[in-house]
């Protein structure tokens, strides 16, 4: 007869074994058929991804899409099975915008969206948006079917949804476009409370114009209000509207921030809209209003009271920040960390489009260029293809620039580089030159970066394609000091479980974790894996794990959930 002596090696909130390292993690297994994917990280370091995959013929008009989520805790532990947790598998329309939609809320839950035909015969081509709230345990907090934000009314198009969470109430605001029977697009808006209950009459908050409205963007303002930025009419003029938590307009009229009609490519491909940090909105874009076949980057600032903040705003909107000598595009703008202005970043290329550079400028709140009136060259003009540029906050007054670089025409190695620069002066602060985050033979695209200030790191994600290999969907943690050292967080989410794992009658028993994603592993004293005793959602309050067949010896049994980890030392005789 065997008996087990157990001694607790660590408390229930002991440090979890990290999986982030020098190599990125696979969000889903390589070769997974993914139509689209989006990744976002919470301030606590919980990284969520939402993905859409066709499960029937993707060339057909009606396609069944599998919508799933994957999550990693702050130490890189995967919370769901490698293929992810499916939250919807419904027929959709292949010709509609199927981009996955994701918001990570302040409680580390994922707000994920499925646009599909579930409420109607798919042959009718009528879509509804269905919203899910998913906990890190994998619980469907708004039910297995989610919330139909269209209230069951179908449309021939549901697209371009934006989501924000109110920092004041925790409620969620949504804005999206669809086509009404008259044949033009309108913008619908809705507010859901923490339980998923709709709070607005969607008809009263609809934005309608005979020439059509589209491309909604949402940012949080002051007093629990939101600001909607949208495009109106054939020229895609940009307007802004402030709305309070009751769905009422705050400003007398919508404010025009840009007179469009100059774009050679769709406006939404070049538009960056963000909260200004003081209750207003900042926006950047590029256009060819000079009609010289050369794009220039413009930035505009709208205050919380609906007035244009830049004194030198042009008649058509915005202040030009790029040089007139180069073609400028792919712009981004962020509020400076000190609250005294904005940092704009963009890509510039020569007339041949063979030489590329990344440049930046700091503007004060009147629109005056701070850095001696001239943009700062963050990367030199080189005969390389520089793209996928993302700017993110770093420690103190630093900012981080992530970008990809490769030989022209896609030959040779592809790199993701990281550089640090000073927000006050634009000076390079990268120790030892730019940091090479990733080298790949495959093309790199779809990069996003989230700053996790509490953990002093960024989480970057991207897609890699090649002609010979299936696509990879990757995520990587990089610390603010440009190291990959393993994190030391003890628990991701405030509050921990009792983590009851004990020995009874020759077995390990877990009690009180029903519905929680958990793993229990057994290792020898050299750290080698002996057995995975549990890997999945705990189905009931009390689970018994047999240790039959384990050779006598000293082992460690480790119970891991999304919140904490407990390790026991076992002497099996």
Short mmCIF file of C-alpha atoms in Angstrom, two decimals, residues 30-544:
data_model
loop_
_atom_site.label_atom_id
_atom_site.label_comp_id
_atom_site.label_asym_id
_atom_site.label_seq_id
_atom_site.Cartn_x
_atom_site.Cartn_y
_atom_site.Cartn_z
CA UNK A 30 0.54 26.86 -36.66
CA UNK A 31 -1.62 25.86 -39.60
CA UNK A 32 -4.92 26.83 -37.94
CA UNK A 33 -7.27 28.22 -40.57
CA UNK A 34 -7.79 31.77 -39.32
CA UNK A 35 -9.74 34.32 -41.35
CA UNK A 36 -8.86 37.22 -39.05
CA UNK A 37 -7.45 37.74 -35.56
CA UNK A 38 -7.20 40.60 -33.07
CA UNK A 39 -5.24 40.79 -29.81
CA UNK A 40 -5.49 43.16 -26.83
CA UNK A 41 -3.98 43.23 -23.33
CA UNK A 42 -5.48 44.51 -20.08
CA UNK A 43 -3.63 46.86 -17.69
CA UNK A 44 -3.02 43.80 -15.49
CA UNK A 45 -1.28 41.92 -18.32
CA UNK A 46 -4.02 39.48 -19.33
CA UNK A 47 -3.74 39.07 -23.11
CA UNK A 48 -6.84 38.12 -25.09
CA UNK A 49 -7.13 37.20 -28.76
CA UNK A 50 -10.33 36.76 -30.73
CA UNK A 51 -10.27 34.90 -34.03
CA UNK A 52 -12.65 33.98 -36.81
CA UNK A 53 -12.30 30.81 -38.89
CA UNK A 54 -14.52 29.57 -41.72
CA UNK A 55 -15.64 26.00 -41.09
CA UNK A 56 -17.43 25.61 -44.43
CA UNK A 57 -16.48 26.55 -48.01
CA UNK A 58 -15.11 30.12 -47.69
CA UNK A 59 -15.99 30.81 -51.35
CA UNK A 60 -19.70 30.29 -50.75
CA UNK A 61 -22.05 33.19 -50.13
CA UNK A 62 -23.13 31.82 -46.76
CA UNK A 63 -20.22 30.62 -44.62
CA UNK A 64 -20.28 29.19 -41.12
CA UNK A 65 -17.67 31.00 -39.01
CA UNK A 66 -16.19 29.73 -35.78
CA UNK A 67 -15.53 32.62 -33.41
CA UNK A 68 -13.16 31.79 -30.57
CA UNK A 69 -11.00 33.45 -27.91
CA UNK A 70 -7.60 32.61 -26.51
CA UNK A 71 -5.99 34.15 -23.45
CA UNK A 72 -2.59 34.24 -21.72
CA UNK A 73 -2.03 35.40 -18.17
CA UNK A 74 0.73 37.84 -17.21
CA UNK A 75 3.29 35.05 -17.07
CA UNK A 76 2.37 33.57 -20.43
CA UNK A 77 0.26 30.64 -19.23
CA UNK A 78 -2.38 29.68 -21.79
CA UNK A 79 -5.86 29.74 -20.25
CA UNK A 80 -7.77 27.71 -22.84
CA UNK A 81 -7.06 24.78 -25.14
CA UNK A 82 -4.53 25.52 -27.94
CA UNK A 83 -7.35 25.96 -30.48
CA UNK A 84 -9.09 28.48 -28.24
CA UNK A 85 -12.50 28.64 -26.58
CA UNK A 86 -15.37 28.73 -29.11
CA UNK A 87 -18.09 31.22 -28.20
CA UNK A 88 -20.11 31.18 -31.46
CA UNK A 89 -20.35 29.04 -34.59
CA UNK A 90 -23.02 30.46 -36.84
CA UNK A 91 -23.68 31.13 -40.54
CA UNK A 92 -22.46 34.48 -41.81
CA UNK A 93 -22.00 36.26 -45.12
CA UNK A 94 -18.67 35.98 -46.89
CA UNK A 95 -18.94 39.39 -48.56
CA UNK A 96 -19.50 41.35 -45.34
CA UNK A 97 -16.87 42.75 -43.02
CA UNK A 98 -16.06 39.83 -40.72
CA UNK A 99 -13.18 41.43 -38.81
CA UNK A 100 -13.16 40.18 -35.23
CA UNK A 101 -14.06 42.72 -32.58
CA UNK A 102 -12.53 42.72 -29.12
CA UNK A 103 -12.39 44.88 -26.01
CA UNK A 104 -10.67 43.82 -22.78
CA UNK A 105 -12.55 45.46 -19.93
CA UNK A 106 -11.29 46.75 -16.60
CA UNK A 107 -12.17 43.43 -14.91
CA UNK A 108 -10.05 41.46 -17.42
CA UNK A 109 -13.10 40.07 -19.23
CA UNK A 110 -13.26 39.92 -23.02
CA UNK A 111 -16.08 41.64 -24.91
CA UNK A 112 -16.21 39.70 -28.19
CA UNK A 113 -18.58 39.99 -31.14
CA UNK A 114 -20.09 37.64 -33.71
CA UNK A 115 -21.83 39.21 -36.76
CA UNK A 116 -23.98 36.38 -38.14
CA UNK A 117 -27.30 35.22 -39.56
CA UNK A 118 -28.46 33.12 -36.60
CA UNK A 119 -31.83 34.86 -36.24
CA UNK A 120 -32.92 34.42 -39.86
CA UNK A 121 -32.78 32.04 -42.78
CA UNK A 122 -29.20 32.57 -44.06
CA UNK A 123 -30.49 32.78 -47.64
CA UNK A 124 -32.16 36.08 -46.71
CA UNK A 125 -28.73 37.60 -46.04
CA UNK A 126 -29.81 39.35 -42.83
CA UNK A 127 -27.18 39.91 -40.13
CA UNK A 128 -27.23 40.82 -36.46
CA UNK A 129 -24.41 41.70 -34.08
CA UNK A 130 -24.23 39.33 -31.11
CA UNK A 131 -22.10 40.42 -28.13
CA UNK A 132 -20.42 38.09 -25.62
CA UNK A 133 -18.79 38.83 -22.29
CA UNK A 134 -16.28 36.10 -21.44
CA UNK A 135 -14.41 35.75 -18.15
CA UNK A 136 -10.84 34.44 -17.82
CA UNK A 137 -12.41 31.26 -16.48
CA UNK A 138 -14.22 30.79 -19.79
CA UNK A 139 -17.64 31.71 -18.37
CA UNK A 140 -20.18 33.20 -20.79
CA UNK A 141 -21.29 36.02 -18.50
CA UNK A 142 -24.05 37.22 -20.87
CA UNK A 143 -25.30 33.72 -21.60
CA UNK A 144 -24.36 31.10 -24.16
CA UNK A 145 -26.08 33.08 -26.94
CA UNK A 146 -24.73 36.49 -25.95
CA UNK A 147 -26.74 39.70 -26.40
CA UNK A 148 -28.26 40.60 -29.78
CA UNK A 149 -27.43 44.30 -29.84
CA UNK A 150 -29.62 44.79 -32.94
CA UNK A 151 -32.53 43.49 -30.80
CA UNK A 152 -33.15 40.75 -33.36
CA UNK A 153 -33.67 43.13 -36.29
CA UNK A 154 -31.67 41.93 -39.31
CA UNK A 155 -29.72 44.06 -41.77
CA UNK A 156 -28.03 43.37 -45.09
CA UNK A 157 -24.83 44.80 -43.61
CA UNK A 158 -23.53 45.08 -40.06
CA UNK A 159 -20.00 46.52 -40.07
CA UNK A 160 -17.37 48.80 -38.58
CA UNK A 161 -18.32 48.35 -34.93
CA UNK A 162 -16.40 50.27 -32.24
CA UNK A 163 -16.50 49.57 -28.50
CA UNK A 164 -15.38 51.53 -25.43
CA UNK A 165 -15.98 51.04 -21.72
CA UNK A 166 -16.91 54.00 -19.55
CA UNK A 167 -14.30 54.57 -16.80
CA UNK A 168 -17.04 56.21 -14.75
CA UNK A 169 -19.73 53.51 -14.77
CA UNK A 170 -18.10 50.44 -16.31
CA UNK A 171 -20.87 50.32 -18.92
CA UNK A 172 -20.09 49.54 -22.56
CA UNK A 173 -20.78 51.79 -25.55
CA UNK A 174 -21.12 50.45 -29.09
CA UNK A 175 -21.39 52.18 -32.47
CA UNK A 176 -21.72 50.46 -35.84
CA UNK A 177 -23.07 50.93 -39.37
CA UNK A 178 -25.73 49.11 -41.31
CA UNK A 179 -27.93 49.62 -44.36
CA UNK A 180 -31.57 50.57 -43.87
CA UNK A 181 -34.36 49.80 -46.40
CA UNK A 182 -33.88 53.13 -48.21
CA UNK A 183 -30.47 51.82 -49.27
CA UNK A 184 -28.10 54.15 -47.42
CA UNK A 185 -25.94 53.54 -44.37
CA UNK A 186 -26.74 54.77 -40.88
CA UNK A 187 -24.86 54.61 -37.58
CA UNK A 188 -26.53 52.88 -34.64
CA UNK A 189 -25.40 53.22 -31.04
CA UNK A 190 -26.18 51.30 -27.87
CA UNK A 191 -25.09 51.21 -24.23
CA UNK A 192 -25.03 47.94 -22.28
CA UNK A 193 -24.65 47.73 -18.52
CA UNK A 194 -22.42 45.22 -16.74
CA UNK A 195 -25.15 42.56 -17.03
CA UNK A 196 -25.61 43.10 -20.78
CA UNK A 197 -28.91 44.99 -20.48
CA UNK A 198 -29.48 47.57 -23.28
CA UNK A 199 -30.00 51.06 -21.85
CA UNK A 200 -30.75 53.13 -24.95
CA UNK A 201 -33.56 53.29 -27.48
CA UNK A 202 -31.49 52.69 -30.61
CA UNK A 203 -33.91 54.68 -32.79
CA UNK A 204 -33.30 57.85 -30.75
CA UNK A 205 -29.52 57.57 -30.98
CA UNK A 206 -29.37 56.69 -34.69
CA UNK A 207 -27.33 59.01 -36.93
CA UNK A 208 -28.93 59.27 -40.35
CA UNK A 209 -28.10 61.35 -43.42
CA UNK A 210 -29.49 60.90 -46.96
CA UNK A 211 -25.93 60.83 -48.32
CA UNK A 212 -24.92 58.16 -45.79
CA UNK A 213 -22.75 58.08 -42.69
CA UNK A 214 -20.03 55.54 -41.91
CA UNK A 215 -16.70 54.80 -40.18
CA UNK A 216 -17.77 55.38 -36.55
CA UNK A 217 -15.07 55.85 -33.91
CA UNK A 218 -15.71 56.12 -30.15
CA UNK A 219 -13.58 57.70 -27.41
CA UNK A 220 -14.34 58.42 -23.76
CA UNK A 221 -14.85 62.05 -22.78
CA UNK A 222 -15.47 63.67 -19.37
CA UNK A 223 -18.44 63.22 -17.02
CA UNK A 224 -19.07 59.69 -18.30
CA UNK A 225 -19.80 60.97 -21.82
CA UNK A 226 -18.46 59.64 -25.12
CA UNK A 227 -17.45 61.34 -28.37
CA UNK A 228 -18.44 59.77 -31.67
CA UNK A 229 -16.36 60.65 -34.74
CA UNK A 230 -17.83 59.62 -38.08
CA UNK A 231 -17.65 60.27 -41.83
CA UNK A 232 -20.56 61.93 -43.61
CA UNK A 233 -21.47 62.16 -47.30
CA UNK A 234 -19.68 61.24 -50.51
CA UNK A 235 -16.56 63.27 -49.66
CA UNK A 236 -16.27 61.55 -46.26
CA UNK A 237 -16.20 64.75 -44.24
CA UNK A 238 -15.37 64.01 -40.60
CA UNK A 239 -17.76 65.11 -37.86
CA UNK A 240 -17.77 64.71 -34.08
CA UNK A 241 -20.68 64.46 -31.65
CA UNK A 242 -20.55 64.32 -27.84
CA UNK A 243 -23.20 62.12 -26.20
CA UNK A 244 -24.02 61.77 -22.50
CA UNK A 245 -24.78 58.52 -20.68
CA UNK A 246 -28.54 58.99 -21.30
CA UNK A 247 -28.00 59.11 -25.07
CA UNK A 248 -28.53 62.89 -25.36
CA UNK A 249 -26.40 65.25 -27.47
CA UNK A 250 -24.18 67.54 -25.38
CA UNK A 251 -23.15 70.01 -28.10
CA UNK A 252 -25.72 72.01 -30.04
CA UNK A 253 -24.43 70.76 -33.39
CA UNK A 254 -21.99 68.17 -34.64
CA UNK A 255 -18.54 69.67 -35.29
CA UNK A 256 -16.82 69.28 -38.67
CA UNK A 257 -13.13 68.48 -38.14
CA UNK A 258 -12.19 67.63 -41.73
CA UNK A 259 -13.51 68.47 -45.19
CA UNK A 260 -12.78 65.39 -47.27
CA UNK A 261 -12.67 64.62 -50.95
CA UNK A 262 -8.89 64.59 -51.38
CA UNK A 263 -8.17 60.94 -50.83
CA UNK A 264 -6.81 58.55 -53.43
CA UNK A 265 -7.37 55.60 -51.08
CA UNK A 266 -10.25 54.92 -48.66
CA UNK A 267 -10.21 57.24 -45.65
CA UNK A 268 -10.57 54.44 -43.10
CA UNK A 269 -7.22 52.95 -44.20
CA UNK A 270 -5.37 56.10 -43.12
CA UNK A 271 -7.36 57.49 -40.19
CA UNK A 272 -6.18 57.38 -36.55
CA UNK A 273 -8.69 58.54 -33.90
CA UNK A 274 -7.83 58.61 -30.18
CA UNK A 275 -8.85 60.22 -26.91
CA UNK A 276 -6.83 63.39 -26.33
CA UNK A 277 -6.28 62.67 -22.63
CA UNK A 278 -8.32 65.67 -21.48
CA UNK A 279 -11.80 64.68 -22.62
CA UNK A 280 -11.41 65.62 -26.26
CA UNK A 281 -10.34 63.89 -29.48
CA UNK A 282 -7.18 63.89 -31.57
CA UNK A 283 -7.09 62.62 -35.14
CA UNK A 284 -4.48 62.16 -37.85
CA UNK A 285 -4.70 61.23 -41.52
CA UNK A 286 -2.99 61.93 -44.83
CA UNK A 287 -4.45 63.49 -47.96
CA UNK A 288 -3.46 65.13 -51.26
CA UNK A 289 -5.32 68.42 -50.92
CA UNK A 290 -2.48 70.17 -52.81
CA UNK A 291 -3.24 67.88 -55.79
CA UNK A 292 0.45 67.21 -56.46
CA UNK A 293 0.17 63.40 -56.20
CA UNK A 294 1.91 63.60 -52.85
CA UNK A 295 0.23 62.82 -49.53
CA UNK A 296 0.81 64.98 -46.45
CA UNK A 297 -0.03 64.14 -42.82
CA UNK A 298 -2.44 66.35 -40.86
CA UNK A 299 -3.40 66.36 -37.18
CA UNK A 300 -6.42 67.97 -35.54
CA UNK A 301 -7.49 68.40 -31.92
CA UNK A 302 -11.07 68.85 -30.71
CA UNK A 303 -11.61 69.87 -27.09
CA UNK A 304 -14.26 68.43 -24.77
CA UNK A 305 -16.46 71.52 -25.27
CA UNK A 306 -16.56 71.04 -29.05
CA UNK A 307 -14.09 73.72 -30.13
CA UNK A 308 -11.07 73.17 -32.38
CA UNK A 309 -7.96 73.45 -30.23
CA UNK A 310 -5.35 74.24 -32.90
CA UNK A 311 -5.25 77.95 -33.76
CA UNK A 312 -3.65 77.29 -37.15
CA UNK A 313 -6.19 74.70 -38.33
CA UNK A 314 -6.56 74.93 -42.11
CA UNK A 315 -9.85 75.56 -43.85
CA UNK A 316 -10.14 71.88 -44.77
CA UNK A 317 -9.09 70.68 -41.32
CA UNK A 318 -5.95 69.86 -39.42
CA UNK A 319 -2.38 71.14 -39.14
CA UNK A 320 0.19 69.79 -41.58
CA UNK A 321 3.04 68.08 -39.70
CA UNK A 322 4.96 66.28 -42.46
CA UNK A 323 7.48 67.73 -44.90
CA UNK A 324 6.21 68.95 -48.28
CA UNK A 325 9.22 67.27 -49.95
CA UNK A 326 8.12 63.69 -49.34
CA UNK A 327 5.08 61.45 -49.62
CA UNK A 328 3.79 60.89 -46.07
CA UNK A 329 1.34 58.26 -44.87
CA UNK A 330 0.50 55.67 -42.13
CA UNK A 331 0.20 58.29 -39.37
CA UNK A 332 -0.44 57.84 -35.66
CA UNK A 333 -1.00 60.41 -32.92
CA UNK A 334 -0.96 60.03 -29.12
CA UNK A 335 -1.28 62.47 -26.23
CA UNK A 336 2.08 63.19 -24.57
CA UNK A 337 2.47 61.56 -21.15
CA UNK A 338 2.78 64.94 -19.40
CA UNK A 339 -0.58 66.10 -20.80
CA UNK A 340 0.96 69.10 -22.57
CA UNK A 341 0.54 68.18 -26.20
CA UNK A 342 0.65 65.36 -28.70
CA UNK A 343 3.18 63.14 -30.49
CA UNK A 344 2.55 62.44 -34.19
CA UNK A 345 4.38 59.71 -36.12
CA UNK A 346 4.32 58.82 -39.81
CA UNK A 347 6.13 57.11 -42.68
CA UNK A 348 7.80 59.15 -45.42
CA UNK A 349 9.06 57.98 -48.80
CA UNK A 350 10.76 59.60 -51.77
CA UNK A 351 9.22 59.98 -55.22
CA UNK A 352 10.41 56.51 -56.26
CA UNK A 353 8.88 54.98 -53.11
CA UNK A 354 12.08 52.96 -52.73
CA UNK A 355 13.47 54.92 -49.77
CA UNK A 356 11.59 55.04 -46.48
CA UNK A 357 11.92 56.82 -43.14
CA UNK A 358 9.89 57.15 -39.94
CA UNK A 359 9.49 60.68 -38.64
CA UNK A 360 7.75 62.35 -35.71
CA UNK A 361 6.77 65.75 -34.39
CA UNK A 362 5.51 67.03 -31.06
CA UNK A 363 2.68 69.58 -31.08
CA UNK A 364 1.50 71.71 -28.20
CA UNK A 365 -2.23 72.20 -27.66
CA UNK A 366 -2.34 75.18 -30.01
CA UNK A 367 -0.91 73.09 -32.86
CA UNK A 368 2.59 74.64 -32.72
CA UNK A 369 5.45 72.31 -33.63
CA UNK A 370 7.65 71.91 -30.53
CA UNK A 371 10.76 70.22 -31.95
CA UNK A 372 12.32 73.31 -33.57
CA UNK A 373 9.57 73.34 -36.16
CA UNK A 374 11.07 70.38 -38.00
CA UNK A 375 10.10 66.71 -37.78
CA UNK A 376 12.55 64.39 -36.06
CA UNK A 377 13.95 61.57 -38.18
CA UNK A 378 13.47 58.51 -35.99
CA UNK A 379 14.89 56.19 -38.65
CA UNK A 380 17.13 57.35 -41.50
CA UNK A 381 15.92 57.41 -45.10
CA UNK A 382 17.07 54.01 -46.40
CA UNK A 383 16.40 51.85 -49.42
CA UNK A 384 14.27 49.44 -47.43
CA UNK A 385 10.57 48.81 -46.97
CA UNK A 386 9.64 50.17 -43.52
CA UNK A 387 6.06 49.57 -42.43
CA UNK A 388 3.78 48.30 -39.64
CA UNK A 389 4.94 51.17 -37.42
CA UNK A 390 3.30 51.28 -33.96
CA UNK A 391 4.09 53.77 -31.21
CA UNK A 392 3.46 52.96 -27.53
CA UNK A 393 4.12 54.49 -24.13
CA UNK A 394 7.15 53.37 -22.16
CA UNK A 395 8.70 54.21 -18.78
CA UNK A 396 8.56 57.86 -17.70
CA UNK A 397 8.89 60.30 -20.61
CA UNK A 398 10.01 57.65 -23.09
CA UNK A 399 8.05 56.32 -26.01
CA UNK A 400 8.63 53.10 -27.91
CA UNK A 401 8.56 52.69 -31.66
CA UNK A 402 7.90 49.21 -33.06
CA UNK A 403 8.27 48.76 -36.83
CA UNK A 404 9.05 46.19 -39.49
CA UNK A 405 11.86 46.48 -42.02
CA UNK A 406 12.68 44.30 -45.02
CA UNK A 407 14.34 44.43 -48.41
CA UNK A 408 12.31 45.93 -51.24
CA UNK A 409 9.98 43.50 -53.03
CA UNK A 410 9.89 41.19 -50.01
CA UNK A 411 13.26 39.52 -50.48
CA UNK A 412 15.59 38.59 -47.62
CA UNK A 413 14.97 38.62 -43.89
CA UNK A 414 12.17 40.52 -42.21
CA UNK A 415 12.79 42.25 -38.87
CA UNK A 416 10.71 43.78 -36.10
CA UNK A 417 12.78 46.57 -34.55
CA UNK A 418 12.14 48.54 -31.36
CA UNK A 419 13.52 52.00 -30.57
CA UNK A 420 13.03 54.28 -27.57
CA UNK A 421 12.83 58.05 -27.92
CA UNK A 422 12.35 60.99 -25.56
CA UNK A 423 8.92 62.64 -25.75
CA UNK A 424 10.36 66.04 -24.80
CA UNK A 425 13.10 66.23 -27.43
CA UNK A 426 12.60 63.35 -29.86
CA UNK A 427 16.12 62.13 -29.09
CA UNK A 428 16.92 58.44 -29.50
CA UNK A 429 17.31 56.73 -26.11
CA UNK A 430 17.76 53.14 -27.28
CA UNK A 431 20.84 51.69 -25.56
CA UNK A 432 23.22 50.22 -28.12
CA UNK A 433 21.06 51.08 -31.13
CA UNK A 434 17.74 49.67 -32.22
CA UNK A 435 16.58 46.42 -30.63
CA UNK A 436 15.93 43.46 -32.94
CA UNK A 437 12.77 41.86 -31.55
CA UNK A 438 12.14 39.35 -34.33
CA UNK A 439 13.87 37.97 -37.43
CA UNK A 440 11.81 35.95 -39.88
CA UNK A 441 11.95 34.64 -43.43
CA UNK A 442 8.20 35.20 -43.71
CA UNK A 443 6.35 38.45 -44.23
CA UNK A 444 5.21 40.20 -41.03
CA UNK A 445 1.92 42.08 -40.87
CA UNK A 446 -0.98 42.97 -38.63
CA UNK A 447 1.27 44.07 -35.77
CA UNK A 448 -0.27 45.56 -32.62
CA UNK A 449 1.38 46.61 -29.36
CA UNK A 450 -0.17 47.17 -25.91
CA UNK A 451 1.68 48.85 -23.06
CA UNK A 452 1.28 47.11 -19.68
CA UNK A 453 2.50 49.90 -17.45
CA UNK A 454 1.94 48.08 -14.15
CA UNK A 455 4.18 45.22 -15.30
CA UNK A 456 6.71 47.45 -17.09
CA UNK A 457 6.37 45.68 -20.43
CA UNK A 458 4.70 45.60 -23.83
CA UNK A 459 2.77 42.75 -25.43
CA UNK A 460 3.25 42.71 -29.20
CA UNK A 461 1.33 40.47 -31.58
CA UNK A 462 1.61 39.88 -35.32
CA UNK A 463 1.03 37.46 -38.16
CA UNK A 464 3.75 35.75 -40.20
CA UNK A 465 3.09 34.30 -43.64
CA UNK A 466 5.35 32.50 -46.09
CA UNK A 467 4.95 30.60 -49.34
CA UNK A 468 6.14 27.33 -47.82
CA UNK A 469 4.72 27.42 -44.29
CA UNK A 470 1.25 27.96 -42.90
CA UNK A 471 0.56 31.28 -41.26
CA UNK A 472 1.72 31.85 -37.69
CA UNK A 473 -0.09 34.06 -35.20
CA UNK A 474 2.37 35.13 -32.53
CA UNK A 475 2.58 37.16 -29.32
CA UNK A 476 5.68 38.34 -27.47
CA UNK A 477 6.34 40.07 -24.17
CA UNK A 478 9.16 42.63 -24.11
CA UNK A 479 10.11 44.48 -20.95
CA UNK A 480 10.56 48.26 -20.96
CA UNK A 481 14.31 47.75 -20.46
CA UNK A 482 14.36 45.73 -23.74
CA UNK A 483 14.91 42.37 -22.04
CA UNK A 484 12.95 39.15 -22.16
CA UNK A 485 13.48 38.26 -18.50
CA UNK A 486 10.70 36.22 -17.03
CA UNK A 487 8.04 38.18 -15.12
CA UNK A 488 7.67 37.83 -11.37
CA UNK A 489 3.98 38.63 -10.98
CA UNK A 490 2.42 36.54 -8.24
CA UNK A 491 -1.23 36.77 -9.24
CA UNK A 492 -2.83 38.27 -12.29
CA UNK A 493 -6.22 39.22 -10.98
CA UNK A 494 -6.83 40.82 -7.58
CA UNK A 495 -8.08 38.27 -5.10
CA UNK A 496 -7.08 34.61 -5.13
CA UNK A 497 -8.75 31.31 -4.53
CA UNK A 498 -8.14 29.12 -1.50
CA UNK A 499 -6.67 26.77 -4.15
CA UNK A 500 -7.65 23.65 -2.18
CA UNK A 501 -5.62 20.69 -3.42
CA UNK A 502 -5.15 17.92 -0.90
CA UNK A 503 -4.52 14.18 -0.57
CA UNK A 504 -7.34 11.88 0.44
CA UNK A 505 -7.38 8.09 0.25
CA UNK A 506 -4.40 7.85 -2.09
CA UNK A 507 -5.60 10.49 -4.58
CA UNK A 508 -5.26 14.22 -5.16
CA UNK A 509 -8.55 16.06 -4.61
CA UNK A 510 -9.44 19.53 -5.91
CA UNK A 511 -12.41 21.17 -4.28
CA UNK A 512 -14.38 24.34 -5.04
CA UNK A 513 -13.08 25.27 -8.52
CA UNK A 514 -16.07 24.26 -10.63
CA UNK A 515 -16.13 26.13 -13.95
CA UNK A 516 -12.51 27.27 -13.64
CA UNK A 517 -9.89 26.53 -16.29
CA UNK A 518 -7.13 24.62 -14.45
CA UNK A 519 -4.15 22.36 -14.97
CA UNK A 520 -2.53 19.91 -12.57
CA UNK A 521 0.90 18.62 -13.51
CA UNK A 522 3.24 16.14 -11.84
CA UNK A 523 7.03 16.56 -12.20
CA UNK A 524 10.06 14.80 -10.77
CA UNK A 525 12.67 16.68 -8.73
CA UNK A 526 14.67 17.46 -11.89
CA UNK A 527 11.65 19.35 -13.24
CA UNK A 528 10.81 16.74 -15.88
CA UNK A 529 7.15 16.27 -16.70
CA UNK A 530 5.79 12.95 -15.42
CA UNK A 531 2.06 13.38 -16.05
CA UNK A 532 -0.62 15.95 -16.75
CA UNK A 533 -3.37 14.96 -14.34
CA UNK A 534 -5.83 17.68 -15.37
CA UNK A 535 -6.01 20.13 -18.28
CA UNK A 536 -9.36 21.81 -18.87
CA UNK A 537 -12.37 23.37 -17.22
CA UNK A 538 -13.07 21.79 -13.81
CA UNK A 539 -16.50 20.16 -14.33
CA UNK A 540 -17.65 20.00 -10.72
CA UNK A 541 -16.81 21.22 -7.24
CA UNK A 542 -14.93 18.07 -6.17
CA UNK A 543 -12.56 16.33 -8.60
CA UNK A 544 -10.48 13.28 -7.69
#
